[in-house]
Structures are given as structure tokens and as C-alpha cells.
Amino acid sequence: MEDYNQPPADTLKDIKQLMERSSRFISLSGWSGIAAGVCALIAAFLVAQKAGCWRINECLLGRLTAGEEVLLQRDLYLIAILTFIAAFFSALFFTWLRSKKTKVPVWGIVARRLMWNVAIPLAAGAVFLYRLAELQQYELVAPGCLVFYGLALVNASRFTLIEIRYLGYAEILLGLINCWCIGYGLHFWAIGFGVLHIVYGAIMWWKYERKPGQL
Amino acid sequence: MKNPITGLNKIFESRIRLGVMSILMVNEEISFNDLKQMLEVTDGNLATHLVNLEENGFIKVHKGFIGRKTNTTYSITKPGEKAFTDHITALETMIRGVK
């Protein structure tokens, strides 16, 4: 253990691994992405059900603006909060499982750095969107979710698997397009938080976690 | 200090010292406990190596407090950075020499 008597190639490999493990949180599991995506799709389904959005003309979401649907509004907030909690903890669960394999503590210095850097754009976004909703600019809430979340991911990519940056770019792009497709917020939201997460999670699983011979 | 044949730095022959330097290269500042966790070593063992690195001027020690608990953090110095990169270059040269 004490002194190096191994080939230099192995020493370099050790150094590289140590640098990576000490600066990036590598335990983020692909399953976390898939789990968060599934939560989002369920939430989108519930919202569509609640607000009757299956046919464009019958959707109540458009009427939120008039301040008529106080109960609906309360339900929507409830769904939003529950979804966030469910997605967060299911994502955390799979990452915790993975961290046992990578032996990187879930609450080590790299994890703390990652959380902090995700939390800043997300918290700013949450306050901003809350205010938008208060001013009854509901049309911009879904695009806002996507843009702020995308920014959080791009910010996070410096502290975890670099590929998460592309997910971030995609979320931002989707959010910006959504700004000009008013009325389709729920669709964009479901694609961004549901489908993209699942696709990203599956790719990450394939790339980093798949055992040889699996699939 | 340097091995004249390979250019390797004797100080970095210890796995723990080399590990500390690798971590400090990519982290501006890091605490004793985080180092301990990442390198999976005991307090005493790590402390000895840290003193050695400090005496050689490769790392800087900052003593601080979080509440009443001491919080000692470490960062790399310019000479430390240079010594580490030279060591890596020497390792790479060796690999190329073998091939």
C-alpha cells in the first residue's frame, strides 16, 4: 500500500481516477433519470385528466387566467409539489444504490458542490415562476420550468457526468420554443421532463452501468 | 530530490502523497476529512504525509474554524503544481520508452 511498485501506466490511471472522483459526482445513475421521467409523465397525465386537456377546446388550463379556477389551481400546485418530491427521492434512491458501487459518498464534498450548483438556478427559477403565476402569466410557467431546469443542468455538468450538459441544452431549447407555442405548455413540459429524462437515463445506463452481455 | 535517470520525484513514490497531490490539482481547497474519505486512510497516516508535503513546500495549510470545531483545509502551491506535472511528464516518458 505504501510505496508504488507498479507500472507507470497503472499509476497514471490511478491519478486520473482520483482526480475524476474528487472533482465530479460520478454516481448519478441512469435509472435516476428514468425514474424522474416516469414521475413527470404521470404528473402530466394527472394534470391533463384534472383539467380535461385531452381535447383542446375543453382544457381548463386556459381559464386559470380568469382567476375562476381556484380549486384547480390548488390541485395543480399540489401535483407539482408531489411530483417534485417523488422525482427527487426516486432519483436519489437509484443514485444512492449506484454510489455503493462507485464508492463515492452520496453526501461527500463533490455531491455537496453538485447540489449547491443545481439549487441556485432552481431556487431562483422557483421564485420567479411563483411570481409569474401570481401575476396570472400561466402560459409562461411551463417554458420557464424548462429553461431554468436546463440552466441548472448546464451549471451542474461541471460537477458530474459531462453528458448532462446536452440534456440541459435540450431543455433550454424546448423551453424557448415553447415561449412561442403558447397553449401547449403541458405537451412541452411532458416532453422535456418526461421523455427527455427517460431518453437521457437510458443512454447513461447504456454507457456507464450496463454490464457486458446485458441487453 | 529527483531520480536522475527517470526524472521521477521521490516524494511522490508514496501512494498517499501522490493521491493528495492529484486531488489538490483539481480542487482549489479541500479539508482534512474530505481527503481522508477519498483516500481511505487513517488520520495519523494522512497527517504524516501532509506534514511531509507541507515541509517540501508543495501544499499550503489553512487553519480555520467551523463554529468551535477546527477545520483545516489544504491547497496546492505553485512549486507543488510544477513538481506534480514534472512527475506526470516523467511517468508518461517512461511509458513511451517502454513501448
Short mmCIF file of C-alpha atoms in Angstrom, two decimals, chain B:
data_model
loop_
_atom_site.label_atom_id
_atom_site.label_comp_id
_atom_site.label_asym_id
_atom_site.label_seq_id
_atom_site.Cartn_x
_atom_site.Cartn_y
_atom_site.Cartn_z
CA MET B 1 15.18 15.01 -4.84
CA LYS B 2 14.80 13.79 -8.37
CA ASN B 3 15.77 10.43 -9.68
CA PRO B 4 18.40 11.35 -12.29
CA ILE B 5 17.54 8.50 -14.60
CA THR B 6 13.78 8.85 -14.87
CA GLY B 7 13.09 12.35 -13.58
CA LEU B 8 10.60 10.90 -11.10
CA ASN B 9 10.15 12.75 -7.86
CA LYS B 10 10.99 10.66 -4.79
CA ILE B 11 8.39 12.43 -2.71
CA PHE B 12 5.65 11.09 -4.96
CA GLU B 13 6.71 7.50 -4.56
CA SER B 14 4.21 7.28 -1.73
CA ARG B 15 0.78 6.41 -2.96
CA ILE B 16 -0.86 8.65 -0.39
CA ARG B 17 1.28 11.71 -1.12
CA LEU B 18 0.68 11.29 -4.84
CA GLY B 19 -3.03 10.88 -4.12
CA VAL B 20 -3.16 14.07 -2.07
CA MET B 21 -1.45 15.98 -4.87
CA SER B 22 -3.80 14.53 -7.53
CA ILE B 23 -6.82 15.65 -5.55
CA LEU B 24 -5.40 19.11 -4.87
CA MET B 25 -4.65 19.62 -8.56
CA VAL B 26 -8.36 19.60 -9.36
CA ASN B 27 -9.75 21.05 -6.12
CA GLU B 28 -8.88 24.57 -5.08
CA GLU B 29 -9.19 23.81 -1.41
CA ILE B 30 -10.06 20.64 0.43
CA SER B 31 -10.48 19.68 4.07
CA PHE B 32 -8.65 17.03 6.03
CA ASN B 33 -11.78 14.93 6.38
CA ASP B 34 -12.58 15.02 2.68
CA LEU B 35 -9.04 13.91 1.88
CA LYS B 36 -9.30 11.13 4.40
CA GLN B 37 -12.57 9.95 2.91
CA MET B 38 -11.34 9.99 -0.66
CA LEU B 39 -8.02 8.29 0.02
CA GLU B 40 -9.42 5.82 2.55
CA VAL B 41 -6.56 6.25 5.04
CA THR B 42 -6.29 6.73 8.80
CA ASP B 43 -5.92 10.13 10.47
CA GLY B 44 -2.36 9.57 11.63
CA ASN B 45 -1.16 8.19 8.34
CA LEU B 46 -2.64 11.07 6.35
CA ALA B 47 -1.34 13.69 8.81
CA THR B 48 2.23 12.42 8.49
CA HIS B 49 2.14 12.64 4.72
CA LEU B 50 0.55 16.08 4.78
CA VAL B 51 3.32 17.38 7.06
CA ASN B 52 5.88 15.96 4.65
CA LEU B 53 4.26 17.67 1.68
CA GLU B 54 3.99 20.92 3.59
CA GLU B 55 7.65 20.83 4.61
CA ASN B 56 8.57 20.41 0.97
CA GLY B 57 6.53 23.48 0.14
CA PHE B 58 4.13 21.60 -2.12
CA ILE B 59 0.96 22.36 -0.19
CA LYS B 60 -0.38 25.18 1.94
CA VAL B 61 -2.28 24.62 5.16
CA HIS B 62 -5.12 26.90 6.26
CA LYS B 63 -6.38 26.53 9.78
CA GLY B 64 -9.92 27.69 10.28
CA PHE B 65 -12.96 27.07 12.42
CA ILE B 66 -16.50 26.00 11.76
CA GLY B 67 -18.16 27.04 14.98
CA ARG B 68 -15.84 25.61 17.59
CA LYS B 69 -14.57 22.72 15.54
CA THR B 70 -11.25 23.15 13.79
CA ASN B 71 -11.47 22.96 10.05
CA THR B 72 -8.10 22.54 8.41
CA THR B 73 -8.00 22.88 4.66
CA TYR B 74 -5.23 22.33 2.18
CA SER B 75 -4.35 23.78 -1.19
CA ILE B 76 -1.55 23.25 -3.67
CA THR B 77 1.32 25.71 -4.12
CA LYS B 78 2.94 26.81 -7.39
CA PRO B 79 6.09 24.69 -6.74
CA GLY B 80 3.80 21.80 -5.83
CA GLU B 81 1.94 22.11 -9.10
CA LYS B 82 5.19 22.18 -11.03
CA ALA B 83 6.65 19.18 -9.19
CA PHE B 84 3.45 17.21 -9.83
CA THR B 85 3.30 17.99 -13.56
CA ASP B 86 7.01 17.17 -13.92
CA HIS B 87 6.38 13.86 -12.21
CA ILE B 88 3.48 13.07 -14.54
CA THR B 89 5.56 14.01 -17.56
CA ALA B 90 8.29 11.66 -16.34
CA LEU B 91 5.77 8.84 -15.95
CA GLU B 92 4.49 9.46 -19.45
CA THR B 93 8.01 9.48 -20.85
CA MET B 94 8.66 6.14 -19.17
CA ILE B 95 5.59 4.64 -20.76
CA ARG B 96 6.65 5.83 -24.16
CA GLY B 97 10.16 4.49 -23.52
CA VAL B 98 8.84 1.04 -22.74
CA LYS B 99 6.77 0.89 -25.89
#
